[in-house]
Short mmCIF file of C-alpha atoms in Angstrom, two decimals:
data_model
loop_
_atom_site.label_atom_id
_atom_site.label_comp_id
_atom_site.label_asym_id
_atom_site.label_seq_id
_atom_site.Cartn_x
_atom_site.Cartn_y
_atom_site.Cartn_z
CA MET A 574 11.51 -52.38 -15.76
CA GLY A 575 12.94 -53.46 -12.42
CA PRO A 576 11.12 -53.38 -9.08
CA GLY A 577 10.88 -49.98 -7.40
CA ARG A 578 11.52 -48.11 -10.66
CA LEU A 579 9.02 -45.70 -12.25
CA SER A 580 7.98 -45.91 -15.86
CA PRO A 581 9.21 -43.15 -18.23
CA ALA A 582 5.62 -41.90 -18.65
CA LEU A 583 5.16 -41.61 -14.90
CA LEU A 584 8.50 -39.84 -14.53
CA ARG A 585 7.44 -37.31 -17.20
CA LEU A 586 4.17 -36.77 -15.32
CA LEU A 587 5.99 -36.09 -12.04
CA ARG A 588 8.43 -33.72 -13.76
CA CYS A 589 5.51 -31.76 -15.22
CA GLN A 590 3.89 -31.57 -11.79
CA ARG A 591 7.13 -30.24 -10.24
CA ALA A 592 7.47 -27.69 -13.06
CA MET A 593 3.95 -26.43 -12.40
CA ALA A 594 4.63 -26.20 -8.68
CA ALA A 595 7.83 -24.25 -9.32
CA ALA A 596 5.96 -21.85 -11.60
CA LEU A 597 3.58 -21.09 -8.74
CA GLY A 598 6.26 -20.75 -6.10
CA THR A 599 5.38 -23.85 -4.13
CA ALA A 600 7.42 -27.04 -3.88
CA ARG A 601 4.29 -29.14 -3.38
CA PRO A 602 1.00 -29.47 -5.29
CA LEU A 603 -0.80 -28.76 -2.01
CA SER A 604 0.28 -26.31 0.68
CA ALA A 605 1.46 -27.73 3.99
CA ALA A 606 -1.51 -26.14 5.73
CA VAL A 607 -4.06 -28.39 3.95
CA ARG A 608 -2.25 -31.71 4.08
CA LEU A 609 -4.02 -34.24 6.27
CA ARG A 610 -2.19 -35.92 9.13
CA ALA A 611 -3.27 -39.11 10.85
CA PRO A 612 -4.32 -38.56 14.48
CA GLN A 613 -1.91 -39.86 17.08
CA ARG A 614 -2.89 -41.44 20.36
CA PRO A 615 -1.45 -40.00 23.57
CA PRO A 616 1.62 -41.87 24.84
CA ARG A 617 1.03 -44.54 27.50
CA ARG A 618 2.57 -44.19 30.94
CA GLY A 619 6.33 -44.66 30.71
CA GLU A 620 6.28 -44.45 26.90
CA ALA A 621 8.25 -41.76 25.09
CA PRO A 622 6.12 -39.43 22.98
CA ARG A 623 6.08 -40.07 19.26
CA ALA A 624 8.04 -37.72 17.04
CA GLY A 625 6.00 -34.63 16.31
CA GLY A 626 3.22 -35.65 18.66
CA GLY A 627 4.49 -34.56 22.07
CA ALA A 628 3.46 -30.94 21.72
CA ARG A 629 -0.01 -31.92 20.56
CA TRP A 630 -0.80 -34.07 23.58
CA LYS A 631 0.89 -31.63 25.88
CA GLY A 632 -1.61 -29.08 24.60
CA VAL A 633 -4.54 -31.34 25.55
CA ALA A 634 -3.42 -31.18 29.17
CA GLY A 635 -3.82 -27.40 29.32
CA ALA A 636 -5.69 -24.82 27.29
CA GLY A 637 -2.68 -22.51 27.42
CA GLY A 638 -0.53 -25.04 25.58
CA ALA A 639 -3.21 -25.52 22.90
CA GLU A 640 -3.47 -21.80 22.38
CA GLU A 641 0.31 -21.49 22.08
CA GLU A 642 0.38 -24.29 19.54
CA GLU A 643 -2.40 -22.64 17.51
CA GLU A 644 -0.48 -19.36 17.56
CA GLU A 645 2.70 -21.12 16.45
CA GLU A 646 0.86 -22.85 13.59
CA ALA A 647 -0.74 -19.56 12.53
CA GLU A 648 2.67 -17.87 12.66
CA ALA A 649 4.25 -20.65 10.59
CA GLU A 650 1.45 -20.44 8.02
CA LEU A 651 1.90 -16.68 7.80
CA GLU A 652 5.65 -17.07 7.28
CA GLU A 653 4.90 -19.51 4.45
CA LEU A 654 2.63 -16.92 2.80
CA LEU A 655 5.38 -14.33 3.09
CA GLY A 656 8.08 -16.65 1.76
CA PRO A 657 10.16 -16.01 -1.38
CA SER A 658 8.02 -15.08 -4.37
CA PRO A 659 8.43 -16.81 -7.75
CA LEU A 660 7.70 -13.42 -9.33
CA ALA A 661 10.44 -11.59 -7.44
CA VAL A 662 13.05 -9.95 -9.65
CA GLN A 663 16.42 -11.64 -9.18
CA PRO A 664 18.57 -9.68 -6.68
CA GLY A 665 21.68 -7.92 -7.85
CA ALA A 666 22.58 -5.26 -10.39
CA HIS A 667 20.57 -4.61 -13.55
CA ARG A 668 21.53 -2.61 -16.63
CA LEU A 669 18.33 -1.62 -18.39
CA ALA A 670 16.96 0.07 -21.45
CA VAL A 671 13.75 1.99 -20.70
CA VAL A 672 11.39 1.81 -23.67
CA HIS A 673 8.25 3.93 -23.84
CA PRO A 674 5.55 3.23 -26.48
CA ALA A 675 4.32 6.72 -27.43
CA VAL A 676 0.66 6.63 -28.50
CA LYS A 677 0.19 9.32 -31.14
CA TRP A 678 -3.61 9.50 -31.11
CA GLY A 679 -6.78 7.76 -29.93
CA PRO A 680 -8.26 6.96 -26.49
CA LYS A 681 -4.93 5.59 -25.16
CA LYS A 682 -3.23 8.99 -25.53
CA SER A 683 -3.31 11.15 -22.38
CA PRO A 684 -3.91 14.87 -23.06
CA LEU A 685 -2.28 15.88 -19.75
CA THR A 686 1.23 14.57 -20.37
CA THR A 687 3.90 13.93 -23.00
CA ALA A 688 6.02 10.92 -23.94
CA GLU A 689 9.11 12.71 -22.56
CA LEU A 690 7.51 13.22 -19.14
CA GLN A 691 6.21 9.65 -19.06
CA ILE A 692 9.63 8.14 -19.78
CA ALA A 693 11.17 10.50 -17.20
CA GLU A 694 8.86 9.01 -14.55
CA ALA A 695 9.79 5.50 -15.70
CA VAL A 696 13.48 6.39 -15.29
CA ALA A 697 12.70 7.78 -11.78
CA LEU A 698 11.17 4.40 -10.89
CA VAL A 699 14.36 2.61 -11.96
CA ASP A 700 16.54 5.12 -10.08
CA THR A 701 14.64 4.21 -6.90
CA LEU A 702 16.16 0.73 -7.01
CA GLN A 703 19.66 0.09 -5.72
CA ASN A 704 22.20 -1.10 -8.33
CA TRP A 705 19.76 -0.59 -11.23
CA THR A 706 21.25 1.51 -14.04
CA VAL A 707 19.54 3.01 -17.10
CA LEU A 708 21.66 2.45 -20.21
CA ASP A 709 19.31 4.13 -22.68
CA LYS A 710 15.90 5.86 -22.87
CA ILE A 711 13.99 5.05 -26.03
CA ILE A 712 10.66 6.50 -27.21
CA ILE A 713 9.07 4.54 -30.05
CA PRO A 714 5.71 5.58 -31.61
CA THR A 715 2.88 3.06 -31.77
CA LYS A 716 -0.74 3.08 -32.88
CA ASN A 717 -1.92 0.26 -30.64
CA PRO A 718 0.14 -0.62 -27.51
CA ASP A 719 -2.14 -3.60 -26.80
CA LYS A 720 -1.06 -5.73 -29.75
CA LYS A 721 1.29 -8.69 -29.43
CA PHE A 722 4.60 -6.95 -30.12
CA ILE A 723 3.39 -3.52 -28.86
CA PHE A 724 4.94 -1.82 -31.93
CA GLY A 725 4.50 -2.08 -35.69
CA LYS A 726 6.83 -4.41 -37.60
CA GLY A 727 9.20 -1.68 -38.83
CA ASN A 728 9.52 0.12 -35.49
CA PHE A 729 9.97 -3.20 -33.69
CA GLN A 730 12.89 -4.06 -36.00
CA VAL A 731 14.48 -0.63 -35.42
CA LEU A 732 14.06 -1.01 -31.65
CA THR A 733 15.52 -4.54 -31.64
CA GLU A 734 18.63 -3.44 -33.54
CA ARG A 735 19.16 -0.52 -31.14
CA LEU A 736 18.79 -2.76 -28.09
CA LYS A 737 21.24 -5.31 -29.46
CA LYS A 738 23.94 -2.60 -29.58
CA LEU A 739 23.69 -1.76 -25.86
CA PRO A 740 26.68 -3.17 -23.93
CA HIS A 741 25.97 -5.76 -21.24
CA MET A 742 22.23 -5.04 -21.10
CA THR A 743 20.44 -7.36 -18.65
CA ALA A 744 16.79 -6.27 -19.00
CA VAL A 745 14.29 -4.01 -20.78
CA PHE A 746 11.73 -1.96 -18.87
CA LEU A 747 8.72 -1.56 -21.18
CA ASN A 748 6.78 1.40 -19.79
CA VAL A 749 3.26 -0.03 -20.13
CA GLU A 750 0.91 -0.94 -17.29
CA ARG A 751 1.06 -4.67 -17.92
CA ILE A 752 1.99 -7.10 -20.69
CA SER A 753 0.60 -10.60 -21.11
CA SER A 754 2.81 -13.59 -20.32
CA LEU A 755 2.69 -14.54 -24.03
CA THR A 756 3.91 -11.08 -25.14
CA LYS A 757 6.57 -11.14 -22.43
CA LYS A 758 7.91 -14.49 -23.70
CA GLU A 759 7.92 -13.34 -27.34
CA LEU A 760 9.81 -10.13 -26.47
CA GLU A 761 12.32 -11.95 -24.26
CA ASP A 762 13.00 -14.43 -27.07
CA ALA A 763 13.50 -11.55 -29.53
CA TRP A 764 15.76 -9.44 -27.29
CA GLY A 765 17.51 -12.18 -25.31
CA VAL A 766 16.99 -10.49 -21.91
CA LYS A 767 14.30 -10.19 -19.24
CA VAL A 768 11.41 -7.82 -19.96
CA PHE A 769 9.70 -5.94 -17.12
CA ASP A 770 6.45 -3.99 -17.34
CA ARG A 771 5.31 -1.19 -15.02
CA TYR A 772 3.44 -3.63 -12.74
CA THR A 773 6.59 -5.74 -12.24
CA VAL A 774 8.85 -2.76 -11.49
CA VAL A 775 6.42 -1.07 -9.09
CA LEU A 776 5.79 -4.38 -7.32
CA HIS A 777 9.56 -4.87 -6.96
CA ILE A 778 9.92 -1.37 -5.46
CA PHE A 779 7.11 -2.26 -3.05
CA ARG A 780 8.93 -5.46 -2.05
CA CYS A 781 12.15 -3.54 -1.40
CA ASN A 782 10.37 -0.92 0.74
CA ALA A 783 7.91 -3.17 2.61
CA ARG A 784 8.72 -3.20 6.32
CA THR A 785 5.55 -4.38 8.06
CA ARG A 786 3.78 -7.68 7.79
CA GLU A 787 0.67 -5.98 6.41
CA ALA A 788 2.58 -4.37 3.53
CA LYS A 789 4.17 -7.73 2.66
CA LEU A 790 0.78 -9.47 2.73
CA GLN A 791 -0.72 -6.84 0.44
CA ILE A 792 2.15 -7.34 -2.02
CA ALA A 793 1.57 -11.11 -1.92
CA LEU A 794 -2.12 -10.47 -2.68
CA ALA A 795 -1.20 -8.23 -5.62
CA GLU A 796 0.87 -11.10 -7.08
CA ILE A 797 -2.07 -13.50 -7.32
CA PRO A 798 -3.38 -12.20 -10.71
CA LEU A 799 0.14 -12.47 -12.17
CA LEU A 800 0.51 -16.01 -10.86
CA ARG A 801 -2.81 -16.96 -12.49
CA SER A 802 -1.72 -15.43 -15.78
CA ASN A 803 1.63 -17.26 -15.65
CA LEU A 804 -0.16 -20.49 -14.79
CA LYS A 805 -2.30 -20.35 -17.93
CA ASN A 806 0.78 -19.77 -20.06
CA GLU A 807 2.75 -22.60 -18.38
CA VAL A 808 -0.14 -25.04 -18.77
CA SER A 809 -0.54 -24.10 -22.42
CA GLN A 810 3.15 -24.81 -23.06
CA LEU A 811 3.03 -28.12 -21.17
CA ASP A 812 -0.08 -29.21 -23.09
CA GLN A 813 1.67 -28.52 -26.38
CA GLN A 814 4.68 -30.56 -25.29
CA ARG A 815 2.74 -33.62 -24.17
CA GLY A 816 -0.35 -33.37 -26.40
CA GLY A 817 -3.12 -32.50 -23.94
CA SER A 818 -3.91 -32.18 -20.25
CA ARG A 819 -3.22 -35.02 -17.84
CA TYR A 820 -4.76 -35.82 -14.53
CA ILE A 821 -2.70 -35.99 -11.35
CA MET A 822 -2.49 -39.58 -10.15
CA GLY A 823 -5.85 -40.66 -8.75
CA SER A 824 -6.96 -37.14 -7.83
CA GLY A 825 -9.41 -36.58 -10.68
CA GLU A 826 -7.91 -33.09 -11.15
CA THR A 827 -5.88 -31.65 -13.97
CA PHE A 828 -2.70 -29.71 -13.24
CA MET A 829 -4.57 -26.50 -14.01
CA GLU A 830 -7.37 -27.31 -11.55
CA THR A 831 -4.93 -28.32 -8.80
CA GLN A 832 -2.78 -25.23 -9.08
CA ASN A 833 -5.80 -22.93 -9.36
CA ARG A 834 -7.09 -24.46 -6.15
CA VAL A 835 -3.72 -23.87 -4.47
CA LEU A 836 -3.85 -20.24 -5.59
CA LYS A 837 -7.40 -19.81 -4.28
CA GLU A 838 -6.35 -21.27 -0.92
CA LYS A 839 -3.36 -18.93 -0.77
CA GLU A 840 -5.49 -15.91 -1.66
CA LEU A 841 -8.06 -16.81 1.00
CA LYS A 842 -5.35 -17.16 3.68
CA ILE A 843 -3.83 -13.80 2.74
CA ARG A 844 -7.24 -12.09 2.84
CA ASN A 845 -7.99 -13.69 6.22
CA ALA A 846 -4.63 -12.51 7.61
CA LEU A 847 -5.30 -8.99 6.30
CA GLU A 848 -8.77 -9.06 7.83
CA LYS A 849 -7.27 -9.83 11.26
CA LEU A 850 -4.95 -6.85 10.89
CA ARG A 851 -7.89 -4.71 9.71
CA ARG A 852 -9.82 -5.62 12.87
CA LYS A 853 -6.82 -4.56 14.98
CA ARG A 854 -6.77 -1.21 13.19
CA SER A 855 -10.50 -0.87 13.78
CA LEU A 856 -9.92 -1.39 17.51
CA LEU A 857 -7.23 1.32 17.52
CA ARG A 858 -9.64 3.65 15.70
CA THR A 859 -12.29 2.99 18.37
CA GLN A 860 -9.79 3.82 21.10
CA ARG A 861 -8.87 7.06 19.32
CA ARG A 862 -12.56 7.93 18.99
CA LYS A 863 -13.07 7.41 22.71
CA ARG A 864 -10.24 9.84 23.38
CA GLU A 865 -11.79 12.12 20.72
CA PHE A 866 -8.52 12.66 18.86
CA PRO A 867 -9.25 14.20 15.43
CA VAL A 868 -7.54 12.38 12.54
CA VAL A 869 -6.06 14.13 9.48
CA SER A 870 -5.01 11.95 6.53
CA VAL A 871 -2.17 13.42 4.46
CA MET A 872 -2.34 12.17 0.87
CA GLY A 873 -0.77 12.90 -2.49
CA TYR A 874 1.21 11.67 -5.47
CA THR A 875 4.32 9.72 -4.60
CA ASN A 876 7.32 11.88 -3.60
CA CYS A 877 5.19 15.05 -3.25
CA GLY A 878 6.48 15.77 0.28
CA LYS A 879 3.82 14.21 2.55
CA THR A 880 6.27 12.86 5.15
CA THR A 881 8.27 16.11 5.14
CA LEU A 882 5.05 18.04 5.81
CA ILE A 883 4.03 15.76 8.70
CA LYS A 884 7.50 16.13 10.21
CA ALA A 885 7.15 19.93 9.98
CA LEU A 886 3.65 19.89 11.51
CA THR A 887 4.53 17.56 14.40
CA GLY A 888 8.20 18.28 15.03
CA GLU A 889 8.79 14.52 15.16
CA ALA A 890 12.57 14.19 14.82
CA GLU A 891 12.44 10.43 14.15
CA LEU A 892 10.63 10.92 10.84
CA GLN A 893 13.18 10.68 8.04
CA PRO A 894 11.68 11.64 4.65
CA ARG A 895 13.40 10.06 1.63
CA ASP A 896 13.60 11.61 -1.82
CA GLN A 897 12.36 8.56 -3.69
CA LEU A 898 9.18 7.04 -5.06
CA PHE A 899 7.08 4.88 -2.71
CA ALA A 900 9.26 5.51 0.35
CA THR A 901 6.08 5.08 2.45
CA LEU A 902 4.08 1.85 2.05
CA ASP A 903 2.36 1.65 5.43
CA ILE A 904 -0.11 3.82 7.25
CA THR A 905 1.72 5.57 10.09
CA ALA A 906 0.19 7.88 12.72
CA HIS A 907 1.92 10.92 14.23
CA ALA A 908 0.69 13.19 17.03
CA GLY A 909 0.76 16.97 16.72
CA TYR A 910 -0.84 20.09 18.17
CA LEU A 911 -2.85 22.88 16.56
CA PRO A 912 -2.70 26.59 17.54
CA SER A 913 -5.43 26.06 20.16
CA HIS A 914 -3.30 23.27 21.74
CA MET A 915 -5.82 20.71 20.47
CA ALA A 916 -4.11 17.34 19.94
CA VAL A 917 -4.43 15.88 16.45
CA ILE A 918 -3.25 12.70 14.71
CA TYR A 919 -1.68 13.03 11.26
CA VAL A 920 -1.81 9.85 9.16
CA ASP A 921 0.91 9.33 6.52
CA THR A 922 -0.29 7.21 3.58
CA ILE A 923 1.08 5.44 0.51
CA GLY A 924 1.65 7.71 -2.48
CA PHE A 925 -0.16 7.31 -5.80
CA LEU A 926 1.17 6.88 -9.31
CA THR A 927 -0.27 7.39 -12.81
CA ASP A 928 -1.22 4.09 -14.46
CA LEU A 929 -0.84 2.23 -11.17
CA PRO A 930 -2.41 -1.15 -11.99
CA HIS A 931 -5.91 -1.64 -10.55
CA ASN A 932 -4.98 -4.90 -8.81
CA LEU A 933 -2.16 -3.12 -7.00
CA VAL A 934 -4.45 -0.35 -5.74
CA GLU A 935 -7.08 -2.92 -4.76
CA SER A 936 -4.51 -4.92 -2.77
CA PHE A 937 -3.65 -1.84 -0.71
CA SER A 938 -7.28 -0.85 -0.17
CA ALA A 939 -7.14 -2.48 3.29
CA THR A 940 -4.52 0.11 4.25
CA LEU A 941 -6.12 3.00 2.41
CA GLU A 942 -9.52 2.39 4.05
CA GLU A 943 -8.07 4.22 7.07
CA VAL A 944 -8.55 7.43 5.06
CA ALA A 945 -12.33 6.93 4.98
CA TYR A 946 -12.42 7.18 8.80
CA SER A 947 -10.50 10.47 8.90
CA ASP A 948 -12.00 13.76 9.98
CA LEU A 949 -10.10 15.66 7.27
CA ILE A 950 -7.94 14.98 4.20
CA VAL A 951 -4.97 17.17 3.27
CA HIS A 952 -4.00 16.71 -0.39
CA VAL A 953 -0.32 17.63 -0.91
CA ARG A 954 0.83 18.57 -4.42
CA ASP A 955 4.38 19.00 -5.72
CA ILE A 956 3.67 22.22 -7.59
CA THR A 957 7.11 22.20 -9.24
CA HIS A 958 6.44 18.97 -11.12
CA PRO A 959 5.64 19.46 -14.83
CA GLU A 960 2.79 16.93 -14.54
CA THR A 961 1.24 18.39 -11.39
CA ILE A 962 -2.23 18.67 -13.01
CA LEU A 963 -2.16 15.02 -14.11
CA GLN A 964 -0.93 14.01 -10.64
CA LYS A 965 -3.87 15.81 -9.03
CA ALA A 966 -6.30 14.04 -11.38
CA THR A 967 -4.68 10.68 -10.51
CA VAL A 968 -5.04 11.21 -6.74
CA LEU A 969 -8.68 12.36 -7.00
CA SER A 970 -9.53 9.42 -9.28
CA VAL A 971 -8.08 6.88 -6.79
CA LEU A 972 -9.88 8.53 -3.86
CA LYS A 973 -13.21 8.29 -5.69
CA ASN A 974 -12.57 4.64 -6.55
CA LEU A 975 -11.90 3.94 -2.85
CA ASN A 976 -15.44 5.15 -2.06
CA ILE A 977 -14.24 7.95 0.22
CA PRO A 978 -17.30 9.70 1.74
CA GLY A 979 -18.43 12.77 -0.18
CA HIS A 980 -18.15 15.14 2.79
CA LEU A 981 -14.43 14.28 3.12
CA LEU A 982 -13.81 15.05 -0.56
CA ASP A 983 -15.76 18.32 -0.27
CA SER A 984 -13.86 19.53 2.80
CA MET A 985 -10.42 18.43 1.53
CA VAL A 986 -7.57 20.93 1.97
CA GLU A 987 -5.37 21.33 -1.12
CA VAL A 988 -1.75 22.25 -0.35
CA HIS A 989 0.75 23.41 -2.99
CA ASN A 990 4.15 22.31 -1.71
CA LYS A 991 7.73 23.27 -2.71
CA VAL A 992 6.82 26.90 -3.57
CA ASP A 993 10.33 27.90 -2.46
CA LEU A 994 11.52 26.53 -5.81
CA ILE A 995 9.23 28.80 -7.87
CA GLU A 996 9.66 32.57 -7.77
CA ARG A 997 6.48 34.55 -6.94
CA TYR A 998 4.19 31.54 -7.25
CA LYS A 999 0.44 32.18 -7.09
CA PRO A 1000 -2.06 29.29 -7.16
CA THR A 1001 -4.75 29.29 -9.82
CA GLU A 1002 -7.00 26.96 -7.79
CA GLU A 1003 -9.38 28.65 -5.39
CA ASN A 1004 -8.71 28.05 -1.65
CA ALA A 1005 -5.36 26.30 -2.28
CA LEU A 1006 -2.65 27.03 0.32
CA THR A 1007 0.98 27.59 -0.69
CA ILE A 1008 3.65 26.10 1.57
CA SER A 1009 7.23 24.92 1.73
CA ALA A 1010 7.25 21.95 4.09
CA LEU A 1011 11.05 21.91 4.01
CA HIS A 1012 11.49 25.57 5.02
CA GLY A 1013 8.30 26.04 7.09
CA HIS A 1014 6.68 28.64 4.83
CA GLY A 1015 2.87 28.82 5.17
CA LEU A 1016 2.61 26.23 7.99
CA SER A 1017 0.93 28.62 10.46
CA GLU A 1018 -1.86 29.36 7.97
CA LEU A 1019 -2.21 25.63 7.24
CA LYS A 1020 -2.54 24.75 10.94
CA GLU A 1021 -5.21 27.43 11.44
CA LEU A 1022 -7.19 26.13 8.44
CA ILE A 1023 -6.89 22.51 9.65
CA GLU A 1024 -8.14 23.57 13.09
CA LYS A 1025 -11.11 25.45 11.64
CA LYS A 1026 -12.10 22.51 9.42
CA LEU A 1027 -11.69 19.99 12.26
CA LEU A 1028 -13.94 21.97 14.61
CA THR A 1029 -16.64 21.87 11.94
CA ALA A 1030 -16.08 18.19 11.06
CA THR A 1031 -15.94 16.86 14.64
CA GLY A 1032 -18.63 19.08 16.17
CA LYS A 1033 -16.25 20.28 18.89
CA LYS A 1034 -17.15 23.49 20.72
CA ILE A 1035 -15.16 26.41 22.07
CA VAL A 1036 -16.68 27.30 25.44
CA THR A 1037 -15.69 29.28 28.52
CA VAL A 1038 -16.57 27.87 31.96
CA THR A 1039 -16.16 29.28 35.44
CA VAL A 1040 -14.60 26.78 37.85
CA ASN A 1041 -13.88 26.71 41.56
CA LEU A 1042 -10.12 26.33 41.98
CA GLU A 1043 -10.63 24.18 45.09
CA GLY A 1044 -12.78 21.71 43.16
CA PRO A 1045 -11.89 19.01 40.60
CA GLN A 1046 -13.28 20.82 37.51
CA LEU A 1047 -9.98 22.28 36.27
CA SER A 1048 -8.04 19.00 36.44
CA TRP A 1049 -10.99 17.23 34.78
CA LEU A 1050 -10.96 19.76 31.90
CA TYR A 1051 -7.21 19.36 31.41
CA LYS A 1052 -7.73 15.61 31.13
CA GLU A 1053 -10.87 15.48 28.95
CA ALA A 1054 -10.69 18.67 26.83
CA THR A 1055 -8.19 21.09 25.27
CA VAL A 1056 -7.59 23.99 27.65
CA GLN A 1057 -6.75 27.16 25.71
CA GLU A 1058 -6.73 29.81 28.38
CA VAL A 1059 -7.08 30.15 32.18
CA LYS A 1060 -7.85 33.50 33.81
CA VAL A 1061 -7.70 33.31 37.60
CA THR A 1062 -9.75 35.59 39.87
CA PRO A 1063 -7.88 35.43 43.22
CA GLU A 1064 -10.58 37.35 45.15
CA ASP A 1065 -13.16 34.56 44.99
CA GLY A 1066 -10.90 31.57 44.21
CA THR A 1067 -12.37 30.96 40.75
CA ALA A 1068 -11.06 30.90 37.19
CA ARG A 1069 -12.52 31.41 33.74
CA VAL A 1070 -11.32 28.54 31.56
CA LYS A 1071 -11.56 28.60 27.75
CA VAL A 1072 -11.64 25.08 26.31
CA ILE A 1073 -12.22 23.11 23.11
CA ILE A 1074 -14.44 20.20 24.03
CA GLY A 1075 -16.23 17.41 22.20
CA ASN A 1076 -19.97 16.77 22.43
CA SER A 1077 -19.76 13.68 24.62
CA ALA A 1078 -17.19 15.20 26.98
CA PHE A 1079 -19.28 18.37 27.22
CA GLY A 1080 -22.32 16.30 28.17
CA ARG A 1081 -20.32 14.47 30.87
CA TYR A 1082 -19.02 17.78 32.24
CA LYS A 1083 -22.54 19.19 32.62
CA ASN A 1084 -23.70 16.02 34.38
CA LEU A 1085 -20.71 15.98 36.77
CA PHE A 1086 -20.72 19.70 37.51
CA PRO A 1087 -24.31 20.93 37.06
CA ASN A 1088 -23.67 24.17 38.99
CA SER A 1089 -20.75 25.26 36.81
CA LYS A 1090 -21.33 28.50 34.90
CA ILE A 1091 -20.92 28.00 31.11
CA LEU A 1092 -20.45 30.80 28.57
CA MET A 1093 -20.86 29.96 24.87
CA PRO A 1094 -19.00 32.14 22.29
#
């Protein structure tokens, strides 16, 4: 072996290391953020700065420069976290077969739905994606969807033959929550195309719809369990090929240990970035509390009409609802007014889905925690959907898992939307309101109920005060409270003002204007 050349064994070792790095979506065994760099001395007078070192020593001269450099490094690190994902579905068109394993009996069978409705929702997920086409919908019975090939031997053979006949098929969407990497490989070998589970498809929809940095970070966090699962499978295959684990040169770590450490570092950075964004949201909440704006969270199953309802309640022309699953991935706030002219903030949230993987819900808990700080929850239901009862159960189950305070769940307003599509609809649930967000039916009653519930939840009062029109009381009330009515008495230059006012503002008013006459209802 000549000088400067690597031995075949060492070359194989390096190839294995690169393969592991590629499987985890990183071109290096360690991320750039944790690589050590030798310190550089500042340049002497008249000496040109060393490459890469000028900015560092420039920062020493002034705190502003150091802060800018830190911000740039943090920004670069964040961009690295949000870089291309190794789990991302290849862009372009897909021609799929949607396969649903129908459980005939046992604990895995849901009593609130049917196989036909479940595969219809799976098809709706595919239809959400641009250039994805469903070639065939196939329902195959199974006793145990958790086994290696999902189906029994005979049904698996029948399914395989049917799939082979589909023209130009590029993938199979298996409508189960999640399949193991081993099962995925076995099925892909048998069918000769990519196999996606529900987790993969929903995550891909999330990627396509993510607009904000927070949504993208939460998607990256949701990928970590999949990356770990893929890592175990890749390591197992590599060990079989080379007859056991190997240590990375001089590090004392196996490939598995190194890549697990990289994943832990990545997860920690993502969680830290999300925590910074959570603190910003907390600050905004504090500012809203100071202004005493009540907050109403609008929640529901995906595509139930939440955004359409908020647009109808606020009149916000810029809101553009889309008839597709998971059109909203971020918390957005929209200002509106109630019949008493009280200002209110409506919060639009991510929709829910049956069998949404736990890791996916957990990743978006940072966003959904906003709901826990609401004054009221409005639960919107698409009453025309054949699975509306199951959808309600799904939403309530997720809310309970998010540890939403009991008083919010007890005071929740249930809204039955899209009643314009059902003739003479009457709700069976007690206290449920019927509306058509699209056509405005029932919105006045909904606003009145929201106002009544908010007054109870926030402790605001409706009071009438007598003010001197030459004094500052009236302008103060317009600024700090919701003025409902002003009745002027010209003879004595006073007015009776009916207002909705919060406890703290009411206390300040009495301190500022102790001689003002106050009438409680």
